[in-house]
Each structure stands twice: as C-alpha cells, then as structure tokens.
PDB file of C-alpha atoms (C1' of nucleotides) in Angstrom:
ATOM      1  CA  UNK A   1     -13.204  25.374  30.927  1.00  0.00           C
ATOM      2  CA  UNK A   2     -16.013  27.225  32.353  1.00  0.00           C
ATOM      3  CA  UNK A   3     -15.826  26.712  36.416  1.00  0.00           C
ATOM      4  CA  UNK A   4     -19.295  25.104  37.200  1.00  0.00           C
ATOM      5  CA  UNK A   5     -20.160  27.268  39.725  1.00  0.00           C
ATOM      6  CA  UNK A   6     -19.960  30.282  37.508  1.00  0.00           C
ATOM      7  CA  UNK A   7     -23.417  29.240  35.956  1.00  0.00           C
ATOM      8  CA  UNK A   8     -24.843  28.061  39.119  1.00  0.00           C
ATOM      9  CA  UNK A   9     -27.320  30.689  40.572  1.00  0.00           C
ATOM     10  CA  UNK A  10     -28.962  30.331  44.017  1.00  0.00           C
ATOM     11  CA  UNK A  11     -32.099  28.351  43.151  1.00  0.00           C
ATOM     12  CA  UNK A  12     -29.954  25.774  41.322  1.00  0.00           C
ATOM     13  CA  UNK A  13     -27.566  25.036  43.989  1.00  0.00           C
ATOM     14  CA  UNK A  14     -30.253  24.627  46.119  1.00  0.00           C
ATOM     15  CA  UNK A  15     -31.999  22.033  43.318  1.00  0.00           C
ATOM     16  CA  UNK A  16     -29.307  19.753  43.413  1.00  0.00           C
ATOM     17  CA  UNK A  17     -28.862  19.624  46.653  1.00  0.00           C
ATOM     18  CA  UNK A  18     -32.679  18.699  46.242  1.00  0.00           C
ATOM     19  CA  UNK A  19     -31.151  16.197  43.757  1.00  0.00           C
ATOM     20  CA  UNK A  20     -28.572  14.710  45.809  1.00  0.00           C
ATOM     21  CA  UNK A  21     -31.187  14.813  49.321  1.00  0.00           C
ATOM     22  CA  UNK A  22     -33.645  13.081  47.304  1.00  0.00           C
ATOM     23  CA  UNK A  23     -31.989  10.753  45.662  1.00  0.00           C
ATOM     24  CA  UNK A  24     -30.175   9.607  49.305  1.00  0.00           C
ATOM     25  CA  UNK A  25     -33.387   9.542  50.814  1.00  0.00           C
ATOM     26  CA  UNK A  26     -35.809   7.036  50.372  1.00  0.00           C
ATOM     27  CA  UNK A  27     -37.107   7.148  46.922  1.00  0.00           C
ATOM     28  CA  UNK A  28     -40.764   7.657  47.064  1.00  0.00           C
ATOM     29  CA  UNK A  29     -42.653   9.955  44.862  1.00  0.00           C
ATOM     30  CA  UNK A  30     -44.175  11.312  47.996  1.00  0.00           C
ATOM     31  CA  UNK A  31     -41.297  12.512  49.352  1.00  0.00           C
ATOM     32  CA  UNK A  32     -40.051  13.832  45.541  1.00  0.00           C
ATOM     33  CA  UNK A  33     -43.362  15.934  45.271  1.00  0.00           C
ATOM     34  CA  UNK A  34     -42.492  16.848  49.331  1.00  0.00           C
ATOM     35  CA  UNK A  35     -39.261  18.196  47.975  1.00  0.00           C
ATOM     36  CA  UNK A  36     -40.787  20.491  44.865  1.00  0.00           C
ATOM     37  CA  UNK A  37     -42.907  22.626  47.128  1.00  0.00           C
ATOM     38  CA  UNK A  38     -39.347  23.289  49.206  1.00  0.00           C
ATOM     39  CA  UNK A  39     -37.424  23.768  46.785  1.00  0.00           C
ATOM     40  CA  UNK A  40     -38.301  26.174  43.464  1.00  0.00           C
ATOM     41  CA  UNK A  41     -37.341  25.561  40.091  1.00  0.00           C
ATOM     42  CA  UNK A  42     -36.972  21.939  40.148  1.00  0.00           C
ATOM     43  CA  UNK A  43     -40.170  19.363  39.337  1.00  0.00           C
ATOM     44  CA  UNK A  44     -39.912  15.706  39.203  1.00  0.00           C
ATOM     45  CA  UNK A  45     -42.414  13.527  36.473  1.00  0.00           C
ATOM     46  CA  UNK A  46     -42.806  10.143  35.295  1.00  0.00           C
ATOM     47  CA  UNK A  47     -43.318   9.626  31.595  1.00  0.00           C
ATOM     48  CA  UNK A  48     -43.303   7.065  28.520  1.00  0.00           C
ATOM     49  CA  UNK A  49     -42.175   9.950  26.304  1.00  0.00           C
ATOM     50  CA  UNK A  50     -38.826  11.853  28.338  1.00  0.00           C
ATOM     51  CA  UNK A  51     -37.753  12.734  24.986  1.00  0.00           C
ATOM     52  CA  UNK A  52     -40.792  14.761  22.877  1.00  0.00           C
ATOM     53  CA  UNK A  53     -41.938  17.875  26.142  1.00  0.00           C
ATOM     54  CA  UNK A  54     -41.583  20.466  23.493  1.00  0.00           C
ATOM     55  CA  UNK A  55     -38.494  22.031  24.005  1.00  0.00           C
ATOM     56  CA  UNK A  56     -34.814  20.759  22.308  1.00  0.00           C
ATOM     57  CA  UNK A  57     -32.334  19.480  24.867  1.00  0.00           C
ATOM     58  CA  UNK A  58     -28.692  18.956  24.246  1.00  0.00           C
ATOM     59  CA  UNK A  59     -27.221  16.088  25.832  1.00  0.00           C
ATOM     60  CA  UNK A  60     -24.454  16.586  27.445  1.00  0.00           C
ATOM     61  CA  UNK A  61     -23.430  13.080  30.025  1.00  0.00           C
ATOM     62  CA  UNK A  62     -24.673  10.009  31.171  1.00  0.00           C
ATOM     63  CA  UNK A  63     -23.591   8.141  34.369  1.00  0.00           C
ATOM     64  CA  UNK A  64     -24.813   5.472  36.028  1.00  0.00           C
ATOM     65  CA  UNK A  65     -26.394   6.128  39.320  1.00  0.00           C
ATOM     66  CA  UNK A  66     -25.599   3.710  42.196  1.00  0.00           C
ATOM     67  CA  UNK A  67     -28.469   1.467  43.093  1.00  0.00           C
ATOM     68  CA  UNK A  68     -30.047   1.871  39.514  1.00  0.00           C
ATOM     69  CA  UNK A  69     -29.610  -0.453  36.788  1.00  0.00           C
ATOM     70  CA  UNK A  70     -30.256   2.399  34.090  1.00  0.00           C
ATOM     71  CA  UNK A  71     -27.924   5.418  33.258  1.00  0.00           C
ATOM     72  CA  UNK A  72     -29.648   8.743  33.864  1.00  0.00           C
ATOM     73  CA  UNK A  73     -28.932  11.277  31.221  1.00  0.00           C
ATOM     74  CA  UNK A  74     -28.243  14.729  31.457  1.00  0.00           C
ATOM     75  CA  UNK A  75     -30.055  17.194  29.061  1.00  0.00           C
ATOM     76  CA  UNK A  76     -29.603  21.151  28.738  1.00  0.00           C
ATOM     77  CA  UNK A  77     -31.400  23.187  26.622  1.00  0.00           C
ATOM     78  CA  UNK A  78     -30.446  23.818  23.232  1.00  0.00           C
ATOM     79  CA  UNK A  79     -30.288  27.260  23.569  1.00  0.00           C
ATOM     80  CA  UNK A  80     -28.493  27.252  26.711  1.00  0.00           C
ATOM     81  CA  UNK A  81     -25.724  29.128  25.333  1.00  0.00           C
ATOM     82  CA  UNK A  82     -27.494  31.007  22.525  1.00  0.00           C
ATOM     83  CA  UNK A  83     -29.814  32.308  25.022  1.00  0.00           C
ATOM     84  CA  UNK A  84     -28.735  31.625  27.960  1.00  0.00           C
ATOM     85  CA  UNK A  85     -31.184  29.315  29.133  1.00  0.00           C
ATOM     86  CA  UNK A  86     -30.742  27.952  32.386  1.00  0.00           C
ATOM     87  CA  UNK A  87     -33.270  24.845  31.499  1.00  0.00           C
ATOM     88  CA  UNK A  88     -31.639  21.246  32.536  1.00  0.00           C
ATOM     89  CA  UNK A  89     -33.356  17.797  32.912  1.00  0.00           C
ATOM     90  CA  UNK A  90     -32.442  14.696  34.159  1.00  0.00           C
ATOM     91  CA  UNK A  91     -34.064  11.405  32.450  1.00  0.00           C
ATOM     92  CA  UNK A  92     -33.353   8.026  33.998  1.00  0.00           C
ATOM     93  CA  UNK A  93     -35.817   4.815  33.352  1.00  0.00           C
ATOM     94  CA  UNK A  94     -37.550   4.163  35.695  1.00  0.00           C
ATOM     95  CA  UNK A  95     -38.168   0.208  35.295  1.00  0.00           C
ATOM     96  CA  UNK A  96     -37.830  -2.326  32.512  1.00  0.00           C
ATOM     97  CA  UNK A  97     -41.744  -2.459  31.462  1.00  0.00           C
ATOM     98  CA  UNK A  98     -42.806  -2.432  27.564  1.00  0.00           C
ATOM     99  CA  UNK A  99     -42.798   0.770  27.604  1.00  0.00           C
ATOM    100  CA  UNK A 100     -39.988   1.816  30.064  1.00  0.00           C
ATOM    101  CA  UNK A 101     -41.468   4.129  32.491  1.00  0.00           C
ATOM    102  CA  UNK A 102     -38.596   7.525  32.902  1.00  0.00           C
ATOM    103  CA  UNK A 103     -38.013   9.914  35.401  1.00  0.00           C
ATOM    104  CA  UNK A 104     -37.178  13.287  34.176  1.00  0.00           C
ATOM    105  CA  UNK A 105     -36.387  15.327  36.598  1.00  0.00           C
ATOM    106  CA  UNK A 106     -36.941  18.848  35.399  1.00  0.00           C
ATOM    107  CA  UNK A 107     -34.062  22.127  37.012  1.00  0.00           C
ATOM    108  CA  UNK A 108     -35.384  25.798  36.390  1.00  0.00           C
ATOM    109  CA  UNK A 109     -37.169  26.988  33.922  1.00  0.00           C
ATOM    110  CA  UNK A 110     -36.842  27.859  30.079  1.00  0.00           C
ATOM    111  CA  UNK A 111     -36.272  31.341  29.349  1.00  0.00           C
ATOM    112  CA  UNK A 112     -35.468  31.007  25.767  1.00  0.00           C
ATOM    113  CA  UNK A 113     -39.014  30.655  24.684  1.00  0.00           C
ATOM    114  CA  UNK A 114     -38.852  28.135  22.001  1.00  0.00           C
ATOM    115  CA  UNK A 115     -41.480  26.100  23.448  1.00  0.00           C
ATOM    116  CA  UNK A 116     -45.084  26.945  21.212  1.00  0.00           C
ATOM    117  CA  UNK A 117     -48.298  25.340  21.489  1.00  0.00           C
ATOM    118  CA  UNK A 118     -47.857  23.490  18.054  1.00  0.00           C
ATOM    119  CA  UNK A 119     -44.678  21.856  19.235  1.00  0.00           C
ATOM    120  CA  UNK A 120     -46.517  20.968  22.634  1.00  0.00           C
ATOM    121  CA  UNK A 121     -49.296  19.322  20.658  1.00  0.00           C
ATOM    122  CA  UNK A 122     -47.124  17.482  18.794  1.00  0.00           C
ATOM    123  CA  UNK A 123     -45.290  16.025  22.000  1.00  0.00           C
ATOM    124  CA  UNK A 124     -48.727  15.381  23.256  1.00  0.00           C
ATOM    125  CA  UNK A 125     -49.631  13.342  19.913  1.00  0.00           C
ATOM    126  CA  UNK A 126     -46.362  11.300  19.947  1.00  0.00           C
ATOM    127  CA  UNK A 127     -46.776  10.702  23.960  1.00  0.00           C
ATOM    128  CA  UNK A 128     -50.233   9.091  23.491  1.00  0.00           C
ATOM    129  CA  UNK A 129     -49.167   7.102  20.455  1.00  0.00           C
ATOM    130  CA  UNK A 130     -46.417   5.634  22.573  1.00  0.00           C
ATOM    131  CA  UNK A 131     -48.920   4.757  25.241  1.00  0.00           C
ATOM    132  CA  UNK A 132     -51.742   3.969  23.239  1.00  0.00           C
ATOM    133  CA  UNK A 133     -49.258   1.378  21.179  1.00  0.00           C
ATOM    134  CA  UNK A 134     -47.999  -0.289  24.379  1.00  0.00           C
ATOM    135  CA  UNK A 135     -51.756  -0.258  25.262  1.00  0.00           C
ATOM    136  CA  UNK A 136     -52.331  -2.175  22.353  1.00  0.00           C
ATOM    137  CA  UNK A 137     -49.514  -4.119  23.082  1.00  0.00           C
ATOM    138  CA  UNK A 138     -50.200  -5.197  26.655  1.00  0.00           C
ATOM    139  CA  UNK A 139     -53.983  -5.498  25.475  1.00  0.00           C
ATOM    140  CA  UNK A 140     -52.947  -8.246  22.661  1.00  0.00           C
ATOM    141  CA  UNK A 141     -50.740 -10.318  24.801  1.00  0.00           C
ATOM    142  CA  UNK A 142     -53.347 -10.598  27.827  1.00  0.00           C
ATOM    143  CA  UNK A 143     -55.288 -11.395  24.722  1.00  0.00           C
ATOM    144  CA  UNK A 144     -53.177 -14.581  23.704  1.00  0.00           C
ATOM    145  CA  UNK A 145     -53.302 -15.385  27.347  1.00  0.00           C
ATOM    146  CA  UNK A 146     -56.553 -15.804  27.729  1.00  0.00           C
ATOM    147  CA  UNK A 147     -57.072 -17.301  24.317  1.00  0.00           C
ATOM    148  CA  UNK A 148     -54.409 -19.715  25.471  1.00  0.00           C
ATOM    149  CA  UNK A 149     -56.138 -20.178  28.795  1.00  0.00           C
ATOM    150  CA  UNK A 150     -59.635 -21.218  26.620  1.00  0.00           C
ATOM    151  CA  UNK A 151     -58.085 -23.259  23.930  1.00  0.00           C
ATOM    152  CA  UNK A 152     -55.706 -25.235  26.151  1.00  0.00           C
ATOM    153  CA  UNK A 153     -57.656 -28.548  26.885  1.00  0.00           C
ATOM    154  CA  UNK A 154     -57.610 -29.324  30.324  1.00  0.00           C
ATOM    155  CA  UNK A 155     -56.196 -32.421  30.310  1.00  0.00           C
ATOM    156  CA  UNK A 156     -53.111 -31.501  29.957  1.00  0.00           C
ATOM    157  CA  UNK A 157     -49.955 -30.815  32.374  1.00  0.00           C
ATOM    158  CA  UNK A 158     -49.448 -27.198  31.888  1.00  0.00           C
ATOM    159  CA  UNK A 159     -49.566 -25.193  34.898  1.00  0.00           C
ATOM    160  CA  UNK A 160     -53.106 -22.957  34.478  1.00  0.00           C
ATOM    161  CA  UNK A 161     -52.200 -19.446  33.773  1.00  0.00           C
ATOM    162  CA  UNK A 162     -51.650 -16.377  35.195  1.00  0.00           C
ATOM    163  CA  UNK A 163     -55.597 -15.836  34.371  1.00  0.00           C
ATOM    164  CA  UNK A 164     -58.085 -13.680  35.338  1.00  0.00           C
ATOM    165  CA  UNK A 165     -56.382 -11.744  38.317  1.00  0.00           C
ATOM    166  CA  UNK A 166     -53.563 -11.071  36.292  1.00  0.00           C
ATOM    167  CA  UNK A 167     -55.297 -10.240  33.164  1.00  0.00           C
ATOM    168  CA  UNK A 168     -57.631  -7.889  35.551  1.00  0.00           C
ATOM    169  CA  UNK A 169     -54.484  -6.212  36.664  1.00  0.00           C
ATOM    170  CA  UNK A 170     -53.341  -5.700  33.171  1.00  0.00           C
ATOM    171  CA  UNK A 171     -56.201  -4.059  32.307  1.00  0.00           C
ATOM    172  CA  UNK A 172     -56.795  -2.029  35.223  1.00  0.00           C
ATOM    173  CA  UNK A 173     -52.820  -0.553  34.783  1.00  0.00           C
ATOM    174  CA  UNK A 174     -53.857   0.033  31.059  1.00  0.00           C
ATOM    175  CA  UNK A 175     -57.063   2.078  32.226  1.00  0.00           C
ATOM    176  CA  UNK A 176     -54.749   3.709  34.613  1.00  0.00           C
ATOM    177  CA  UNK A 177     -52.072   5.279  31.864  1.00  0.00           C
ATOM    178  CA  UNK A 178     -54.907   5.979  29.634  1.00  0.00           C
ATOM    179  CA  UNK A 179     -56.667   8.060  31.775  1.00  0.00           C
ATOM    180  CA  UNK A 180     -53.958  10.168  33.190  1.00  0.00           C
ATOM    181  CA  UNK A 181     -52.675  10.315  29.828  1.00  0.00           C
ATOM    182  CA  UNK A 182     -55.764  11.360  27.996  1.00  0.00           C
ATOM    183  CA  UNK A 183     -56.561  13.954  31.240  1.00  0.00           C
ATOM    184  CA  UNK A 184     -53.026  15.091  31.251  1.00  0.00           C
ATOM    185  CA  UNK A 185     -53.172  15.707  27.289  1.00  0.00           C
ATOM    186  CA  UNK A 186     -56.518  17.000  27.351  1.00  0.00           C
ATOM    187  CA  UNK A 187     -56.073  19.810  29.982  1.00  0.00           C
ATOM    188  CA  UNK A 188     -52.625  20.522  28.432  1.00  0.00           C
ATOM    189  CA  UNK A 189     -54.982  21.250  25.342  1.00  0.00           C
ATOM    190  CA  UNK A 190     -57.619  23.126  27.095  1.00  0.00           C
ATOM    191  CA  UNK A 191     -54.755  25.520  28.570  1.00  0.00           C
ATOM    192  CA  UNK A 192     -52.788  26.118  25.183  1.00  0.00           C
ATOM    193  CA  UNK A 193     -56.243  27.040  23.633  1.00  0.00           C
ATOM    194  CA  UNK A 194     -57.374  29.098  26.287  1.00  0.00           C
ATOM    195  CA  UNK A 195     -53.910  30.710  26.908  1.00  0.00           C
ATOM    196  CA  UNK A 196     -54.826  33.159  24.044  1.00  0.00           C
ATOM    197  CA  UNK A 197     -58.344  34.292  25.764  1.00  0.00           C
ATOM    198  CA  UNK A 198     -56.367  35.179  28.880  1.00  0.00           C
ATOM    199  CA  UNK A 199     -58.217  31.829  30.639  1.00  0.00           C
ATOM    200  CA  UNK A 200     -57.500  30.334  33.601  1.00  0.00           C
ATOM    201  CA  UNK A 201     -60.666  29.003  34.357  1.00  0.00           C
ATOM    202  CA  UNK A 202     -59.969  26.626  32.011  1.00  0.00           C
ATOM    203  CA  UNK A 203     -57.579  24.741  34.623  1.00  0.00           C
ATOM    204  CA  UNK A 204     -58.860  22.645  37.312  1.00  0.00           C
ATOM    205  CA  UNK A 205     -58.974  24.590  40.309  1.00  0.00           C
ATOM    206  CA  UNK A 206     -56.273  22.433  42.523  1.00  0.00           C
ATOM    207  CA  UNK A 207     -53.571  22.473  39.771  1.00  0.00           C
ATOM    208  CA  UNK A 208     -51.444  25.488  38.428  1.00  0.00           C
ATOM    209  CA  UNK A 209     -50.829  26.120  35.168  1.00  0.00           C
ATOM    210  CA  UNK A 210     -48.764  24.388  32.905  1.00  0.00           C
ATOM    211  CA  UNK A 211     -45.329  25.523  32.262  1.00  0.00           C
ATOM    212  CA  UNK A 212     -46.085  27.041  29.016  1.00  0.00           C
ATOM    213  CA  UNK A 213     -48.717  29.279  30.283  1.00  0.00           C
ATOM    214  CA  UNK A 214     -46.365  30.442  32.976  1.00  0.00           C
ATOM    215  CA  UNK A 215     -44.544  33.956  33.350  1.00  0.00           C
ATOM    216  CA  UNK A 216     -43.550  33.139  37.166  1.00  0.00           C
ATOM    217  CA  UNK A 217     -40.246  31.047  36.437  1.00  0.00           C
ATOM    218  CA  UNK A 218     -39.456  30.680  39.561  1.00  0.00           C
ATOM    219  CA  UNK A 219     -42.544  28.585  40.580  1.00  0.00           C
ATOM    220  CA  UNK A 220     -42.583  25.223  40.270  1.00  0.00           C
ATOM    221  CA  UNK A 221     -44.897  24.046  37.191  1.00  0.00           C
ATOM    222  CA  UNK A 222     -46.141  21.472  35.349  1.00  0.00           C
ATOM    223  CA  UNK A 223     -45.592  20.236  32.244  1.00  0.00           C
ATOM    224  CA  UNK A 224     -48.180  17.606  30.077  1.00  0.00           C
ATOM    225  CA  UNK A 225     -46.437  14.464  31.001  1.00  0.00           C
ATOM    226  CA  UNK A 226     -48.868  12.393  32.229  1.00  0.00           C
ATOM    227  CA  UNK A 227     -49.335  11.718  35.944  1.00  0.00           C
ATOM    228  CA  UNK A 228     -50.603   7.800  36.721  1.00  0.00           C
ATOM    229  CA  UNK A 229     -54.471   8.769  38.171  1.00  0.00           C
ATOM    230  CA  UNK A 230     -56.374   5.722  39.737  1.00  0.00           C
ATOM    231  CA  UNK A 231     -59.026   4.988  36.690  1.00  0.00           C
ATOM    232  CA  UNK A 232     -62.447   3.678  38.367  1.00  0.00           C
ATOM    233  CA  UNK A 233     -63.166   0.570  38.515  1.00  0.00           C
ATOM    234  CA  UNK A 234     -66.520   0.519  36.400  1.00  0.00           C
ATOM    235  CA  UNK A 235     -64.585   2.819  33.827  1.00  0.00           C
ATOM    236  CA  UNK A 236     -64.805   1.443  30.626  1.00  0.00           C
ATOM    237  CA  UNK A 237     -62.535   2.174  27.507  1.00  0.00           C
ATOM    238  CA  UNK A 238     -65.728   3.354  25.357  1.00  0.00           C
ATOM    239  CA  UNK A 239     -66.595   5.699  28.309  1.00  0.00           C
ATOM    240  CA  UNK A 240     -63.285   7.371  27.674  1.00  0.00           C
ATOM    241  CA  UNK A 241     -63.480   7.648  24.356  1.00  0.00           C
ATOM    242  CA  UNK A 242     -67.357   8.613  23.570  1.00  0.00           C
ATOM    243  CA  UNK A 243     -67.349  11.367  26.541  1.00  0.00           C
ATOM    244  CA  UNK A 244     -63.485  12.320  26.493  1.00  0.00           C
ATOM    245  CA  UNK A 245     -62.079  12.176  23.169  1.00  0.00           C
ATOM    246  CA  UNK A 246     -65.129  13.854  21.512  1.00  0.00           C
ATOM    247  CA  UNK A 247     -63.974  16.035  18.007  1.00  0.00           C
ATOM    248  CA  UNK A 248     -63.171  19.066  20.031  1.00  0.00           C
ATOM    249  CA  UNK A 249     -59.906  17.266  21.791  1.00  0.00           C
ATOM    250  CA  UNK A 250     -59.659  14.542  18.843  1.00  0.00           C
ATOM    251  CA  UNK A 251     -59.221  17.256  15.843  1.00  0.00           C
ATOM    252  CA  UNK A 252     -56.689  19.805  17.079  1.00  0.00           C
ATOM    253  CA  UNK A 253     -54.653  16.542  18.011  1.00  0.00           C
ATOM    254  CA  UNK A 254     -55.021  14.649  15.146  1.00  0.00           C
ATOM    255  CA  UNK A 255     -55.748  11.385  17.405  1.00  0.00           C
ATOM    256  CA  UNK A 256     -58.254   9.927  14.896  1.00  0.00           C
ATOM    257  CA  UNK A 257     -55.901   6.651  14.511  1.00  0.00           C
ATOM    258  CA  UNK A 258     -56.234   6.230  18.265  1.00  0.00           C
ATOM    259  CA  UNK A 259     -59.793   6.500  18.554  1.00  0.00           C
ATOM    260  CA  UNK A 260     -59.860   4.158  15.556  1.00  0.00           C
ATOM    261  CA  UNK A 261     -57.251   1.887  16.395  1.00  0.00           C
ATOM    262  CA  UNK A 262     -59.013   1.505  20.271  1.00  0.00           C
ATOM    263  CA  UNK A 263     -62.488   1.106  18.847  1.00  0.00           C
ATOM    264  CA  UNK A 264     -61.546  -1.643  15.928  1.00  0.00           C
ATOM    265  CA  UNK A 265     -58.785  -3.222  18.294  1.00  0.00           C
TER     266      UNK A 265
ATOM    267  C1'  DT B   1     -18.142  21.292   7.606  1.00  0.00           C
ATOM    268  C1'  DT B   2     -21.266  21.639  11.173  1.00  0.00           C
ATOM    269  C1'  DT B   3     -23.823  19.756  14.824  1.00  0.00           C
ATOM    270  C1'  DA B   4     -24.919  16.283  18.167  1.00  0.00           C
ATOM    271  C1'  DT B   5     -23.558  12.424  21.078  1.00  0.00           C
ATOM    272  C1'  DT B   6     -20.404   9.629  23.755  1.00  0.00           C
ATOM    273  C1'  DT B   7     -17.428   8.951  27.438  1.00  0.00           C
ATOM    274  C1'  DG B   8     -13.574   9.378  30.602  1.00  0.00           C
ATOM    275  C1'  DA B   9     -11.951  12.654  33.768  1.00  0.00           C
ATOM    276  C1'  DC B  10     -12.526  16.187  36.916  1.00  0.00           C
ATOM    277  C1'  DC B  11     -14.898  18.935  40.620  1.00  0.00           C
ATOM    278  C1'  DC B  12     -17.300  19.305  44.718  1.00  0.00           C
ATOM    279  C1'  DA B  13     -20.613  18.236  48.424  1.00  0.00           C
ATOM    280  C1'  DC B  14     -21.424  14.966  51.789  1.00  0.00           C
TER     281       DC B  14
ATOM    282  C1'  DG C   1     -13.490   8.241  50.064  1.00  0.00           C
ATOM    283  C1'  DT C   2     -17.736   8.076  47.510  1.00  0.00           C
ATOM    284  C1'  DG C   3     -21.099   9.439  44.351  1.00  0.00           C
ATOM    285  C1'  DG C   4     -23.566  12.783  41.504  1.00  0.00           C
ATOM    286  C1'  DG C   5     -23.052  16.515  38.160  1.00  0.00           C
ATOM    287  C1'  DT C   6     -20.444  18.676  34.581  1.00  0.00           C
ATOM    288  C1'  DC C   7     -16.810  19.450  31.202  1.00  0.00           C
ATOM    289  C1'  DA C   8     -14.613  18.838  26.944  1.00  0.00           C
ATOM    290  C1'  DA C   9     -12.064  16.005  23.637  1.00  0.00           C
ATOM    291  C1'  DA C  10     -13.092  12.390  20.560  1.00  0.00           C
ATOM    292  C1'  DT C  11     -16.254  10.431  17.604  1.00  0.00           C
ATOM    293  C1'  DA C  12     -20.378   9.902  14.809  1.00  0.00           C
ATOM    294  C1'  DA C  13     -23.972  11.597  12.054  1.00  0.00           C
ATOM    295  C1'  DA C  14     -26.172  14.805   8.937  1.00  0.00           C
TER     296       DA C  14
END
DNA sequence: TTTATTTGACCCAC
DNA sequence: GTGGGTCAAATAAA
C-alpha cells in the first residue's frame, strides 16, 4: 500500500485542508470561490454534466458526506499512474432537481495532456443536450400546467394552480441555465479556436483562460462547465438563439438539433 | 483476460 | 471520537 502522503505535494495538502475548511464552514458558493483565490490548484463548479469535462477519470470511492443526502465520488485521472497525473475531482449532487445539479470540486491540474479541443467540444455538445433536454422538459410540464390551469372549468373544487408566478419562475431559471450554458460553451469555443492563433483577446477581459489553454498549472482555472448568470428579464429565447447561436458557434458544435428542437418546441 | 467500479476498512487532521 | 479522503480486495463488465 502506497502511504497517502507519499503522493501528497504541498499545494494538495493545502487543497484539502481547503476541502475539509470549506466543507465545515458554511456552505456558500461565496465563500467556495473566497477559498480558490487562497488556495491554488483547487476550483469548485456546479454542473448538469460532472461526468463529460474532457478528460477520463478513474473512480476510485464514494462516501457519504455528513449533512448531505448524496454520496460524493472521488475521481482521479486515468493516467494518474501512467503519467503521473496529479488531477483529482470530487462530484457530489448538489440537489434532487430534473436534472440534478453536481458539485465537482476540481484538485490540481492535469499534466498528462489528454485533454484536446475535439474531446472538449464534445463535452460541451453532450452538456447542452443535457440542459437543453431538461429545458425541454421543465418547458413541457409548465406547459401542461398552464394548459391545465385554462382547460380546468372553474367550477370546480380543485385548488387553482401554482400559475403564473410559478410558471414565471420556471421560465426565468430555464433562461438562467441557458444563458450561462450557451456563454460558458460559447467562450469555451472561442478560446479552443483561438488557442491556435496565440489569442487571448478572444477571452473576456475579467476571466482567465480556460484550463485547456493554460501552461500555469498552478493557477487556479476554469473549465467550460457552465456558471448560473442572471439572464435579463426582457431576454427572450429567440434573442439567444438568432444573435448567439449564429452558424459560426452552431457548426463546429454540431448543435443544429438544439436550435431546431428550441425553435419547433 | 483486462479494465473499471464498488465498498469496507484504514489513516489522519481536527 | 468524528468525519473526510484514500486504499485495495472483491466484483462486475467489456
């Protein structure tokens, strides 16, 4: 048996203490993102789609954290022995919504360099899909709801309906994940096909660049899980997809079905 | 047969 | 003592 502490170097020592602080802390994201600027080589991100980031992860344990009602699972990199690779992540779900919502909770970074932009596009592709399909999901059942709502005849003793608040809700959380999704996706795209032109313009100015674009491995970085963004109010779903999804981000992605699906749905 | 996953036990920090 | 992280044998799947 290899003695754990034989494969621990500084900077992951000090993540899971990270780990363990945050997690006995209170749990706010806020204080999570607090704790990636202190301490390097771990990030923390919410996503529908833990399991498709690009790389291959071994699995290696699951336990069930106190005070959550969903194991958290405990991924290494494939190559972690092969190469080396010091790469770890954490996934745990985050709630019991259709989709489930994970945590992944990301420790160093790869040095194996398996990750490629084609692999990356193809998590990106399954992500949305996921999204887009519990879109569609969420979308249909406020749907029945308010189909329900029209063709029920007063008269009768049925309590009214969650109605128009929460179908407003519904839809503003569904702009929500699209947008970050789409955004997330999109500059994820933007960097992978600038990456070979040496561009870093191509990233907004207040964000780094993606992991895959990254030499530094001791910064922290960020990966093309989505981030939930506040969609505006007056944001419609045809905005998004006439001015966002145009054939430049729609082709390389192969996201015609969702563009389709959206518009005939 | 090889590779991946499961799961109980162990280690260690707090 | 408790809880989170990891190990490694057992098991399942390809």
């Amino acid at each position: 048996m290899v003695k754990r502490s034989d494969n621990m170097d500084s900077s992951s020592e000090c993540s899971r203490g990270a780990h363990k602080r945050l997690l006995q802390d209170s749990r706010s994201y806020d204080q999570e993102n607090a704790m990636k600027k202190v301490c390097i080589g771990t990030r923390t991100e919410y996503t529908y789609a833990p399991y498709h980031d690009g790389y291959q992860w071994r699995k290696y344990g699951q336990k069930m954290i106190r005070g959550n009602s969903f194991p958290r699972c405990y991924y290494r990199c494939t190559y972690h022995q092969d190469h080396g690779c010091p790469a770890s992540k954490h996934v745990e779900q985050h709630n019991s919504e259709d989709p489930p919502l994970f945590r992944v909770i990301y420790t160093n970074e790869h040095t194996c360099g398996t990750s490629n932009s084609a692999s990356d596009y193809m998590a990106s592709s399954m992500q949305i899909q996921q999204i887009a399909d519990a879109s569609l999901r969420k979308a249909q059942a406020a749907e029945r709801l308010r189909k329900a709502e029209v063709e029920t005849p007063r008269l009768m003793h049925s309590p009214p309906p969650r109605c128009s608040g929460g179908y407003n809700m519904a839809m503003k959380e569904e702009k929500d994940v699209i947008v970050s999704s789409l955004l997330t996706v999109i500059r994820g795209c933007h960097i992978a096909e600038s990456a070979g032109n040496n561009s870093a313009a191509a990233l907004p100015a207040n964000r780094p660049p993606p992991a895959v674009a990254r030499s530094d491995h001791h910064s922290c970085s960020y990966a093309i899980s989505p981030e939930l963004l506040p969609a505006s109010d007056d944001l419609t779903l045809d905005f998004i997809l006439d001015s966002v999804l145009d054939p430049h981000w729609v082709e390389p992605l192969d996201l015609a079905w969702f563009k389709e699906s959206t518009h005939t749905g």
